[in-house]
Short mmCIF file of C-alpha atoms in Angstrom, two decimals:
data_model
loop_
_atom_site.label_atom_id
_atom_site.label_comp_id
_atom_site.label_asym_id
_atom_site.label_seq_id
_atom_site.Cartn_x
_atom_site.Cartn_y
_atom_site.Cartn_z
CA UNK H 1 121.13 135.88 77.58
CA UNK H 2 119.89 136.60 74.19
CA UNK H 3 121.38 135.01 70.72
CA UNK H 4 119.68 135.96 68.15
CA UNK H 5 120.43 139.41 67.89
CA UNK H 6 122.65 142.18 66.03
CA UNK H 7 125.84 140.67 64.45
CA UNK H 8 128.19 143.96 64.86
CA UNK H 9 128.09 146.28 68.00
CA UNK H 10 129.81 148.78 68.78
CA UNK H 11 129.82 150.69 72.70
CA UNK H 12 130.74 154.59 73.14
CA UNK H 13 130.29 156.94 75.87
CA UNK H 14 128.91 159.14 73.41
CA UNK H 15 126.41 158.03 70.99
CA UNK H 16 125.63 158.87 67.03
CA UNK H 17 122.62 161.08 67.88
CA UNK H 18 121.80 163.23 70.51
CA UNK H 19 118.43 165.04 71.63
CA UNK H 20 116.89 168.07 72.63
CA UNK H 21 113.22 169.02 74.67
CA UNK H 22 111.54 172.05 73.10
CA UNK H 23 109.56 174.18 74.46
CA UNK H 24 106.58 172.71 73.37
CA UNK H 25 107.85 169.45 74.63
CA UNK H 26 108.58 167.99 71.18
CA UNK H 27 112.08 165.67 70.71
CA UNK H 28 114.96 167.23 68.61
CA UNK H 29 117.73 165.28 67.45
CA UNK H 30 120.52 165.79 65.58
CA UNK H 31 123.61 163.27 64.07
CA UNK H 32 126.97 163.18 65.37
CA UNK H 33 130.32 163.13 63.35
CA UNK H 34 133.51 160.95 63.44
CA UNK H 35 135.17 158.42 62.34
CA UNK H 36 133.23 155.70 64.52
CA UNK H 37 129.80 157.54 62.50
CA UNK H 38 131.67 157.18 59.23
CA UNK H 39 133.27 153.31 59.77
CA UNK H 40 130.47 152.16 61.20
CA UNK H 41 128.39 153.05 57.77
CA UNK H 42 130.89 151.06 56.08
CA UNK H 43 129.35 147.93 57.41
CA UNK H 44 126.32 148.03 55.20
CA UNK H 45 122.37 147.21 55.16
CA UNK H 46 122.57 143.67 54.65
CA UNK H 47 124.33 143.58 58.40
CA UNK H 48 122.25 144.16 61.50
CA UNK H 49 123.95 146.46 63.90
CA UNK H 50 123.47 148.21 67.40
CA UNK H 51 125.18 150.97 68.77
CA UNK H 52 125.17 151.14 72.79
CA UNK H 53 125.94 154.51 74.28
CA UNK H 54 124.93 156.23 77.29
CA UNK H 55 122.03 159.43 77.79
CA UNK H 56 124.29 162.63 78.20
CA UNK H 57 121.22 165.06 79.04
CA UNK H 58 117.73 165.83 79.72
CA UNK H 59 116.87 165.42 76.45
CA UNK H 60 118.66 162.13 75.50
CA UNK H 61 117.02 160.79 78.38
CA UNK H 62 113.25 161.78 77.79
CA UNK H 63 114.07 159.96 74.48
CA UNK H 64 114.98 156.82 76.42
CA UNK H 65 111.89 156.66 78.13
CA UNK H 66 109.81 157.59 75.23
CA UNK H 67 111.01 154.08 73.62
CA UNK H 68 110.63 152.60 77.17
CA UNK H 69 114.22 151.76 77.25
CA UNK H 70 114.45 150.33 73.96
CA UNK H 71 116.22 151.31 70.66
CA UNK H 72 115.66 154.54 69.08
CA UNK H 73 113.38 155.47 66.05
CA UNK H 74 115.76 154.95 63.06
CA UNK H 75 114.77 158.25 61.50
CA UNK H 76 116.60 159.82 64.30
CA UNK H 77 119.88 157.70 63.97
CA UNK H 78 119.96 157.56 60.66
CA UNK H 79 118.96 154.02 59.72
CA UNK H 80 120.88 152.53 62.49
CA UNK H 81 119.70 150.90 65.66
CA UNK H 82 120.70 152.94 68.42
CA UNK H 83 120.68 151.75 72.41
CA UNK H 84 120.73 154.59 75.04
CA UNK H 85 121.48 153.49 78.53
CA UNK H 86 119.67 156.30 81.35
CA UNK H 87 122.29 155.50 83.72
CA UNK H 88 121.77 156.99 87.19
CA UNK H 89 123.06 160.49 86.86
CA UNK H 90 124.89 160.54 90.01
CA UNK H 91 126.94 157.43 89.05
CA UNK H 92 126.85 158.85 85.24
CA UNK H 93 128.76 161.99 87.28
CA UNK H 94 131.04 160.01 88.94
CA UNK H 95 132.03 157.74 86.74
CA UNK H 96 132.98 159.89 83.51
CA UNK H 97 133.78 163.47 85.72
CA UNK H 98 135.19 162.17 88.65
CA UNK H 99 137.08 158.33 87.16
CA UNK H 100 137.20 158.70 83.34
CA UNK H 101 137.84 162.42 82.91
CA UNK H 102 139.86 163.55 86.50
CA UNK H 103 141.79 159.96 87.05
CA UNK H 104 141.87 158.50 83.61
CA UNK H 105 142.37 161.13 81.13
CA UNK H 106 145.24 162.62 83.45
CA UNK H 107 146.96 159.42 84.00
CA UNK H 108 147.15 158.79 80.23
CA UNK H 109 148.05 162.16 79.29
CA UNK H 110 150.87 162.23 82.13
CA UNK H 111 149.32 165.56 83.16
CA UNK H 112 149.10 165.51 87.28
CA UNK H 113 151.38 168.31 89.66
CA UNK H 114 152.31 165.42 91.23
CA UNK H 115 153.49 167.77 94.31
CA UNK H 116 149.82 167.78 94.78
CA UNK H 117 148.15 165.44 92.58
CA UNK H 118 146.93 162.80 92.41
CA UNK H 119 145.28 161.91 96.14
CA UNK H 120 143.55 158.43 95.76
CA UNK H 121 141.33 158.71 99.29
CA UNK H 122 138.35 157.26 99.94
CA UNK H 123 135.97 159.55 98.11
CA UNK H 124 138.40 158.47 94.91
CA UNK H 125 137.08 154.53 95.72
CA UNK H 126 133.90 155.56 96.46
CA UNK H 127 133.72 157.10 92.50
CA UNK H 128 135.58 154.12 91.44
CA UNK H 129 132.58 151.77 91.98
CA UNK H 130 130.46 153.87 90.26
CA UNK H 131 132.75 153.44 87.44
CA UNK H 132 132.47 149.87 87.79
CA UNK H 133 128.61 150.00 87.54
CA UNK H 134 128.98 151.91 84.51
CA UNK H 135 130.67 149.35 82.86
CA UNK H 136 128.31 147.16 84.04
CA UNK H 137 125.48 148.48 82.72
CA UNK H 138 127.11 148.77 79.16
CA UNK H 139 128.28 144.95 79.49
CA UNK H 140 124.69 144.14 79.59
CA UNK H 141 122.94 145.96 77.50
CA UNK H 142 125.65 144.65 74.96
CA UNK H 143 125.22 140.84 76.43
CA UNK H 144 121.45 141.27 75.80
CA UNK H 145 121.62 143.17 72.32
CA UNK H 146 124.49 140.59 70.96
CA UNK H 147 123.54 137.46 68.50
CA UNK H 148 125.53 134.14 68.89
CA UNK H 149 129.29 135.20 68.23
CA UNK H 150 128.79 138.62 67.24
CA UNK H 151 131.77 141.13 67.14
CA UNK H 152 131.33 143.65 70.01
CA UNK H 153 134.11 147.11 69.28
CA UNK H 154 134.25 148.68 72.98
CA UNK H 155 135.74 152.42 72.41
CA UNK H 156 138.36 153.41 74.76
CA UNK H 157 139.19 154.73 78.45
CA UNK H 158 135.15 155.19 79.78
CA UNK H 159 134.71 151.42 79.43
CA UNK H 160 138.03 150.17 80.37
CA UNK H 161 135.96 147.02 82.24
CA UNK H 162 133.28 146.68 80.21
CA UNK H 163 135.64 143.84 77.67
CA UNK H 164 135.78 141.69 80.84
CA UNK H 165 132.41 142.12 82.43
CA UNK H 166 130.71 141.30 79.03
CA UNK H 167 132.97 138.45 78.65
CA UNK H 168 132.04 136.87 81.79
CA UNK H 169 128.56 137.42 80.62
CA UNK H 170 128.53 136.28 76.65
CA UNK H 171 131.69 133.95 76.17
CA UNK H 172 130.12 133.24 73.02
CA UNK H 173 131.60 137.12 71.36
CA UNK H 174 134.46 138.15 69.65
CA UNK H 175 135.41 141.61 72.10
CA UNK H 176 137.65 144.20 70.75
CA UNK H 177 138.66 147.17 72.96
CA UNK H 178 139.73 150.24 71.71
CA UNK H 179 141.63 153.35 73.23
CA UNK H 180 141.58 156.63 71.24
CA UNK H 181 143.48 158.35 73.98
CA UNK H 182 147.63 157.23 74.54
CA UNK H 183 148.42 155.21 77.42
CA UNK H 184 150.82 155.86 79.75
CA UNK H 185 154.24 154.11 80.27
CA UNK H 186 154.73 152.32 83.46
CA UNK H 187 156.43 154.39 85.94
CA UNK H 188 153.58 157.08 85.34
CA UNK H 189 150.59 154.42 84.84
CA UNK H 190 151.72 152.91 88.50
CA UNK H 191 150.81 156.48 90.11
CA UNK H 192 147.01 154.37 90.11
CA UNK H 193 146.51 152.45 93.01
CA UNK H 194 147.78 148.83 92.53
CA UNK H 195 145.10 147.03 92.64
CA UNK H 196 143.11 149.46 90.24
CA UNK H 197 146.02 149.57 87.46
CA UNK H 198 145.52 145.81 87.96
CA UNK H 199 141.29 145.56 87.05
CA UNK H 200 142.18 148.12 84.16
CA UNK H 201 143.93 146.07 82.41
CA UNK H 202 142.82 142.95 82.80
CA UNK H 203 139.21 144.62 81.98
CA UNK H 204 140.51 145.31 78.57
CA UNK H 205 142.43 142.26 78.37
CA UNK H 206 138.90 140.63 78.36
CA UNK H 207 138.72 141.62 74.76
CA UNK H 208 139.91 139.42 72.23
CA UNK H 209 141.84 142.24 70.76
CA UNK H 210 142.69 145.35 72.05
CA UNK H 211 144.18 147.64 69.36
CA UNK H 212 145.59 151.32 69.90
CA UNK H 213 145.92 154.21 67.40
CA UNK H 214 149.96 153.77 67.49
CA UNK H 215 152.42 151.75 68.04
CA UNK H 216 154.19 153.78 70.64
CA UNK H 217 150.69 153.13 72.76
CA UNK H 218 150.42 149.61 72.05
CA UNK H 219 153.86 148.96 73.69
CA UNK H 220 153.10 151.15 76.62
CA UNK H 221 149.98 149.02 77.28
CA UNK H 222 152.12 145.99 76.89
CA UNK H 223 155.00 147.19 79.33
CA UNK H 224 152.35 147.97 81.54
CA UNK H 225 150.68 144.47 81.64
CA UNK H 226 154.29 143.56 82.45
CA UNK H 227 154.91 145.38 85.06
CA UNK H 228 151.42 145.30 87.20
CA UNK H 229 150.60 142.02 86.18
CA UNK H 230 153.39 140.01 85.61
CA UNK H 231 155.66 138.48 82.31
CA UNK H 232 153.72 136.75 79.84
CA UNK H 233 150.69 139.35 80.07
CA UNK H 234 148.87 139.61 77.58
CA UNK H 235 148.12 135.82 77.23
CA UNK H 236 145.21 135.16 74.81
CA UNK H 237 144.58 139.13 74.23
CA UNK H 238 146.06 139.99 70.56
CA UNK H 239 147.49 143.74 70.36
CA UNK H 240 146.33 145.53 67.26
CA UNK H 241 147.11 149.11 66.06
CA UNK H 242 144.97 151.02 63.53
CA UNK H 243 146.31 154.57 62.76
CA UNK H 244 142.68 156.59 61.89
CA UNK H 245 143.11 158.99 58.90
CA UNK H 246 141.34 162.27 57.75
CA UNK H 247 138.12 161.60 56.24
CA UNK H 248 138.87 163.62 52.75
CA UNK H 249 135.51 163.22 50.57
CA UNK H 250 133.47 164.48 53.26
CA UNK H 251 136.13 167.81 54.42
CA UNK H 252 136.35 169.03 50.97
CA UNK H 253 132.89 168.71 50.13
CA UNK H 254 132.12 170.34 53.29
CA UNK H 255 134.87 173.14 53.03
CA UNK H 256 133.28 174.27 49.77
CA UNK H 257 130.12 174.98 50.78
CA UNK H 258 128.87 178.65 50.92
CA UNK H 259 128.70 178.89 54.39
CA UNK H 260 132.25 177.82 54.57
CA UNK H 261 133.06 180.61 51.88
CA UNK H 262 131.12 183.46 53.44
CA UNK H 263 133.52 182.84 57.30
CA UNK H 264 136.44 182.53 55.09
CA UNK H 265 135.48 186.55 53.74
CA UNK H 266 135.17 187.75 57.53
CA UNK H 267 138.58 185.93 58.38
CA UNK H 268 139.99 187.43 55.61
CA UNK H 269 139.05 190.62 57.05
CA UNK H 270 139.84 189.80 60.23
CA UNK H 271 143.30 189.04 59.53
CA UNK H 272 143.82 192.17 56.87
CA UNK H 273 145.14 192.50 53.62
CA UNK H 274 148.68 190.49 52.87
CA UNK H 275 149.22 189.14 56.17
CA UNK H 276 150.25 185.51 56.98
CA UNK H 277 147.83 183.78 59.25
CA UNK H 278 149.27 180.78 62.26
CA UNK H 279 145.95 178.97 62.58
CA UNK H 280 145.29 176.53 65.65
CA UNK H 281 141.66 174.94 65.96
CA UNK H 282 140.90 172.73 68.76
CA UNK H 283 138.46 171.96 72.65
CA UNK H 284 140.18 174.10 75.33
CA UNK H 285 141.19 170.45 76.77
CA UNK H 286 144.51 170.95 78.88
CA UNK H 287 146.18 168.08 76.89
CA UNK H 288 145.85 170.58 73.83
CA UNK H 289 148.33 173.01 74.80
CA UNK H 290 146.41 176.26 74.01
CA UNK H 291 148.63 178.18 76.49
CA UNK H 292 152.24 177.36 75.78
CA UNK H 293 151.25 177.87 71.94
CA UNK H 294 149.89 181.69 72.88
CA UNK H 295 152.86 182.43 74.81
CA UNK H 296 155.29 180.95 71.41
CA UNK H 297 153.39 182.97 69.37
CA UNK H 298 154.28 185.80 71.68
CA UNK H 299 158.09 185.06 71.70
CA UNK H 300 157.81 184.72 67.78
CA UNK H 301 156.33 188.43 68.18
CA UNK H 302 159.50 189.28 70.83
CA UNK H 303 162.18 187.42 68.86
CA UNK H 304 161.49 188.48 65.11
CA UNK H 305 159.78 191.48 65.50
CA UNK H 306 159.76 191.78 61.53
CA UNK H 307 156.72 189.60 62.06
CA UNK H 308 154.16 192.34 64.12
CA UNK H 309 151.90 193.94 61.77
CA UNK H 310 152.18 190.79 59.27
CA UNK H 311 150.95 187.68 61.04
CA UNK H 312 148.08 187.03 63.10
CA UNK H 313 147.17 184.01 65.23
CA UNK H 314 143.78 183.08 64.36
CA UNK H 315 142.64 180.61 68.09
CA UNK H 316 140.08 178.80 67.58
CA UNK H 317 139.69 177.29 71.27
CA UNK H 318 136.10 175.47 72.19
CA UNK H 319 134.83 174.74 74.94
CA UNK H 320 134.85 171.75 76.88
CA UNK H 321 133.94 170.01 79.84
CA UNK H 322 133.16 173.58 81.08
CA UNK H 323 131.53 171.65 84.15
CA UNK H 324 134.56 170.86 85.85
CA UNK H 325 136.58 173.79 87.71
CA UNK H 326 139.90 173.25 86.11
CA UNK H 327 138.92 173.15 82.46
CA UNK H 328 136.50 176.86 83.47
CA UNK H 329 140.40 177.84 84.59
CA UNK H 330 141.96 177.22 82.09
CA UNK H 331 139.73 178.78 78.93
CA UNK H 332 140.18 181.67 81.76
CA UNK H 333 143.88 181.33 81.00
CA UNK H 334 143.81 181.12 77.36
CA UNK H 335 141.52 184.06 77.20
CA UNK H 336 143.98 186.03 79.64
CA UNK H 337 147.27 184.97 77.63
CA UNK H 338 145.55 186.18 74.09
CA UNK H 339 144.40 189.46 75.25
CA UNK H 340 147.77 190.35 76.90
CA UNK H 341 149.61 189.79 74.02
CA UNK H 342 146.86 192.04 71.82
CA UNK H 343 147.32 194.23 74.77
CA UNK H 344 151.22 194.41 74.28
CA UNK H 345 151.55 194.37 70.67
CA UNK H 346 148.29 194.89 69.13
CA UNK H 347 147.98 198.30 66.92
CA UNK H 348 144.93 200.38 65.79
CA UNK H 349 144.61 197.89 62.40
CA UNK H 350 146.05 194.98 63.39
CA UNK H 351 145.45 192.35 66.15
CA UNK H 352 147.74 190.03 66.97
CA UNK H 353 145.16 187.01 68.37
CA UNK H 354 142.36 186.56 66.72
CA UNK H 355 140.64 184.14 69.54
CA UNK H 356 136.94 182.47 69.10
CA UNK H 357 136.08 180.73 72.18
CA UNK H 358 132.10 179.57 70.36
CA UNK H 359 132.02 175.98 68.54
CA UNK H 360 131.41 176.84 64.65
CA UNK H 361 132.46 174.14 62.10
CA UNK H 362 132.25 175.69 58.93
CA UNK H 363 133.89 178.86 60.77
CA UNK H 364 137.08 175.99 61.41
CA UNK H 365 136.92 174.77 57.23
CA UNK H 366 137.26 177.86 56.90
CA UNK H 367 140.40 178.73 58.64
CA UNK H 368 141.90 175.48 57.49
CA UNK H 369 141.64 176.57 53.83
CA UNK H 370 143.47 179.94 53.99
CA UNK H 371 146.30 179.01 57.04
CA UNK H 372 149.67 179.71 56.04
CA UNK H 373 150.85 177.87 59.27
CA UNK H 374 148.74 175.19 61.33
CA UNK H 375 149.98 174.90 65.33
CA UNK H 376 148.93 171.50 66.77
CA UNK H 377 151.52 171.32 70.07
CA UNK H 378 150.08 169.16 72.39
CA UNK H 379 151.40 167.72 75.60
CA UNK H 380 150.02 164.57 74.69
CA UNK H 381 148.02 163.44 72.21
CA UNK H 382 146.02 159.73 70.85
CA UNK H 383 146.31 160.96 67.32
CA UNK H 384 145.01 164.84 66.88
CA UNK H 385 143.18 164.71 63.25
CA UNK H 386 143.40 168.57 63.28
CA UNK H 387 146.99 167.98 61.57
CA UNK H 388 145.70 165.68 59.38
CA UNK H 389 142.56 167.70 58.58
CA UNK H 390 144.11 171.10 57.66
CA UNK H 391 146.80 169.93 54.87
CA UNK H 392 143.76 168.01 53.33
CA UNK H 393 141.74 171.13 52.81
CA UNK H 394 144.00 173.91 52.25
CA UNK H 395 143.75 176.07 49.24
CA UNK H 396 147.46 176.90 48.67
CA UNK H 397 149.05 174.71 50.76
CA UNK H 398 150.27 174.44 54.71
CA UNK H 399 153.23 174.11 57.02
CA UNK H 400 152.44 172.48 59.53
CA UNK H 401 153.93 172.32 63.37
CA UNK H 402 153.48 169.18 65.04
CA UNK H 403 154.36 167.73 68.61
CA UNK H 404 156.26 164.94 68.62
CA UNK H 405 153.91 164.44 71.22
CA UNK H 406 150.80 163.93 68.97
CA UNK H 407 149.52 160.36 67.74
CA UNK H 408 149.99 161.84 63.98
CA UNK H 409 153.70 162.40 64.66
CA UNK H 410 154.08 158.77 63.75
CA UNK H 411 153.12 159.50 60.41
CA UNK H 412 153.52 163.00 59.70
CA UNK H 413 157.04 164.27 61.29
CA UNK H 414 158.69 163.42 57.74
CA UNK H 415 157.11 166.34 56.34
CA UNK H 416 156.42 168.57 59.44
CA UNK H 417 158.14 170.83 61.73
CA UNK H 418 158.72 168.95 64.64
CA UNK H 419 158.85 171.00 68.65
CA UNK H 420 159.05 169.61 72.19
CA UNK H 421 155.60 171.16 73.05
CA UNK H 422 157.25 172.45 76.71
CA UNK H 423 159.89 174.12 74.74
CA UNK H 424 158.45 177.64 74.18
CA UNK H 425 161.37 179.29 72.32
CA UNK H 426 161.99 176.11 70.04
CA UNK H 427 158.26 176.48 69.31
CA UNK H 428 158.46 180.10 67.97
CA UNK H 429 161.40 179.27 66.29
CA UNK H 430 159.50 176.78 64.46
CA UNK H 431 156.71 179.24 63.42
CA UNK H 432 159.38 181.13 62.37
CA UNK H 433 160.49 178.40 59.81
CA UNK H 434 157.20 177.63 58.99
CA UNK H 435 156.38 181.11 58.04
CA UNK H 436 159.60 182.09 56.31
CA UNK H 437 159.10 178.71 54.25
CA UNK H 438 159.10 179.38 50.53
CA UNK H 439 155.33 179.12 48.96
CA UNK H 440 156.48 176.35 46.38
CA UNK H 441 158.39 174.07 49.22
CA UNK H 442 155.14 174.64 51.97
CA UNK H 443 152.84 173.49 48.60
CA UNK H 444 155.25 170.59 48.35
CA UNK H 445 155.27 169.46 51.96
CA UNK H 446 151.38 170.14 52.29
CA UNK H 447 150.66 167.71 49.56
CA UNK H 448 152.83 164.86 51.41
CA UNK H 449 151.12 165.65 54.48
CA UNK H 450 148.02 165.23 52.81
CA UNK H 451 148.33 161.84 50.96
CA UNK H 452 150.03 160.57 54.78
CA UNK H 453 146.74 161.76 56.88
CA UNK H 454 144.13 160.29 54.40
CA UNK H 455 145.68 156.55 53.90
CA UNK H 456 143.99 155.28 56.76
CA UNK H 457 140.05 157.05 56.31
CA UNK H 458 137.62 156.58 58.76
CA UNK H 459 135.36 153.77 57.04
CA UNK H 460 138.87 151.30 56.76
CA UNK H 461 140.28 152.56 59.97
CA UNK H 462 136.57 150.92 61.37
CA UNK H 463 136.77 147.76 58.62
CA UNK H 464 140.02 146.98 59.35
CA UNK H 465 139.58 146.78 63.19
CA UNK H 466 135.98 144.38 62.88
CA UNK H 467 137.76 142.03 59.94
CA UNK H 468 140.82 141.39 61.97
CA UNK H 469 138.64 140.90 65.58
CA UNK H 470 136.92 138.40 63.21
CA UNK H 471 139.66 136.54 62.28
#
């Protein structure tokens, strides 16, 4: 294997940049965001980095073989050196639809019908080894693209076996592994088959480090190396956890722009003169929650009916992973729930769900800076930055109603109004609160929540992981 090479890598399912064919066969691209974007700018010129992700579409892929496999023109990643890996699209399928996304992501989020689900057959191992040569393939593009001892940062639950593969392959690197998503305690994690649970983690415990967004994750990881693997797992693997934080100079430069300013008019509209707005903005993912937080909104409606005609819910619910089935069901469901309750309640000026089911960013700012209430309920959640992002660009200030369920619960619950995200009439009763909150005591709470969600920003969130997989 190579060793001279790029001193810092870092290995996504999703890349910085992604690309588009026209019609006149010419290559689009266009930047990502996120905190990996952000921390990995942190790292400076002066140190030669690589960032190996995989082709997502036709387009990413015609730019693969335009640079015959190689690393992408930096003026269409932004300076830095970019790897895309054209993985075979039927193992791409079954690797990130069928393993990461429908095994996985449910497992974590302790979201199966377990009447039903899950049914680990043979079609389930058959997708499994395509997972496995997905990993592979990221293990050595990394292997090749590394220098002597560089620091490799593996991100989360696609390339759960890509920290041992690519140690097998470079001994040499410092591997870090980490997992934006939660993981699952034990008695739920062991619904995998045994032998599976078993490669998962010791795949990640191939990393030097493997470091988690809380504490309550990092533990569950732990208790589940105990229990599948044995007492005294994780020998040699350190256990890290780096809470990631809003990333304020860019959201309130970016929420003051006149695009921005010109959605917030139309919401204003939208909503009408004097009333109080519950704002929720997040991918119709079933972790999210979309539904239970409709029909709350609806008991709020039932249960203090001095509320109709003074608040409106203003859903901002965007698609995603719209090629699998269940996900196509449920945005069916949300859409269903919202215009039964505008049905039921809704008057000749006044609609009680305002629902957007297209992606718009500035459209999101904008609801962020005039919400009287922000709803982020989920089942389940790594972190959610949506309740860190909307007290740090409010206008006048936020309440904000959190699941104890989310990542940010950790740090935010001192200053938020807390709900069991099943519990459907404890979660209107907390919008209730929320609304009813006086304006100088919701200023007062919003600015706490704000200094809590941007202590940890993006660029030291990334920093702090590569300086402590360094040693």
């Amino acid at each position: 294997m190579a060793t001279q090479g790029a001193e810092v890598l870092v290995a996504s399912n999703r890349g910085p940049v992604s690309y588009t064919v026209g019609p006149d066969g010419e290559l689009g691209s266009r930047r990502g965001g996120g905190g990996l974007v952000s921390g990995l700018s942190a790292i400076g010129p002066d140190t030669d980095a690589v960032w190996v992700c995989a082709a997502l579409g036709d387009g990413d892929r015609e730019a693969v073989r335009r640079a015959d496999g190689g690393l992408l023109p930096a003026e269409d990643t932004g300076g830095q050196r970019v790897r895309m890996l054209d993985i075979d699209a039927e193992v791409y399928a079954d690797a990130y639809n069928g393993i990461a996304n429908s095994a996985l992501w449910f497992v974590h989020h302790m979201m199966y019908q377990t009447p039903l689900e899950p049914v680990f057959d043979a079609e389930f191992r058959r997708q499994w080894d395509a997972y496995r040569a997905y990993n592979q393939a990221f293990a050595q593009a990394l292997a090749e693209e590394a220098g002597q001892g560089a620091a490799v940062l593996i991100q989360d639950y696609h390339l759960a076996l890509a920290p041992r593969m690519l140690r097998k392959l470079r001994p040499d690197l410092r591997i870090g592994h980490f997992s934006h998503t939660p993981w699952a305690p034990p008695d739920y994690f062991r619904l995998l088959p045994d032998d599976i649970a078993a490669e998962l983690l010791t795949g990640i415990l191939g990393a030097d480090r493997a470091a988690f967004l809380t504490r309550r994750w990092a533990d569950a990881f732990t208790d589940c190396c105990h229990a599948v693997l044995g007492p005294g797992i994780p020998s040699g693997t350190e256990i890290g956890v780096h809470g990631l934080g809003a990333d304020a100079e860019f959201l309130r430069e970016r929420a003051h722009r006149a695009d921005v300013d010109e959605r917030m008019a139309a919401l204003r509209e939208q909503i009408g003169e004097g009333r109080r707005s519950i704002v929720r903005v997040d991918r119709t993912e079933l972790s999210k929650n979309i539904v239970r937080g409709l029909l709350a909104y609806r008991r709020l409606l039932e249960d203090h009916p001095e509320w109709r005609e003074r608040v409106v819910h203003v859903a901002f619910a965007y698609p995603s992973r719209q090629d699998l089935a269940l996900y196509r069901s449920y945005m069916d469901e949300v859409r269903r729930v919202a215009e039964e309750i505008n049905s039921e309640y809704g008057t000749a000026d006044w609609t009680p769900v305002l629902l957007h089911l297209d992606d718009d960013f500035a459209r999101s700012l904008a609801a962020y800076r005039l919400a009287d209430v922000a709803l982020v309920n989920p089942i389940r959640d790594g972190m959610n930055l949506v309740a860190k992002e909307v007290p740090v660009v409010s206008d006048e200030g936020v309440a904000l109603v959190l699941s104890r369920e989310a990542g940010a619960y950790e740090e935010l619950a001192e200053h938020a109004i807390t709900v069991n995200p099943y519990d459907v009439v404890g979660t209107a009763e907390a919008l209730h609160e929320a609304l009813t909150l006086p304006d100088p005591a919701r200023a007062e709470r919003s600015k706490h929540l704000s200094d809590a969600a941007t202590a940890l920003p993006p660029t030291k969130w990334f920093l702090d992981q590569l300086n402590a997989l360094r040693g």
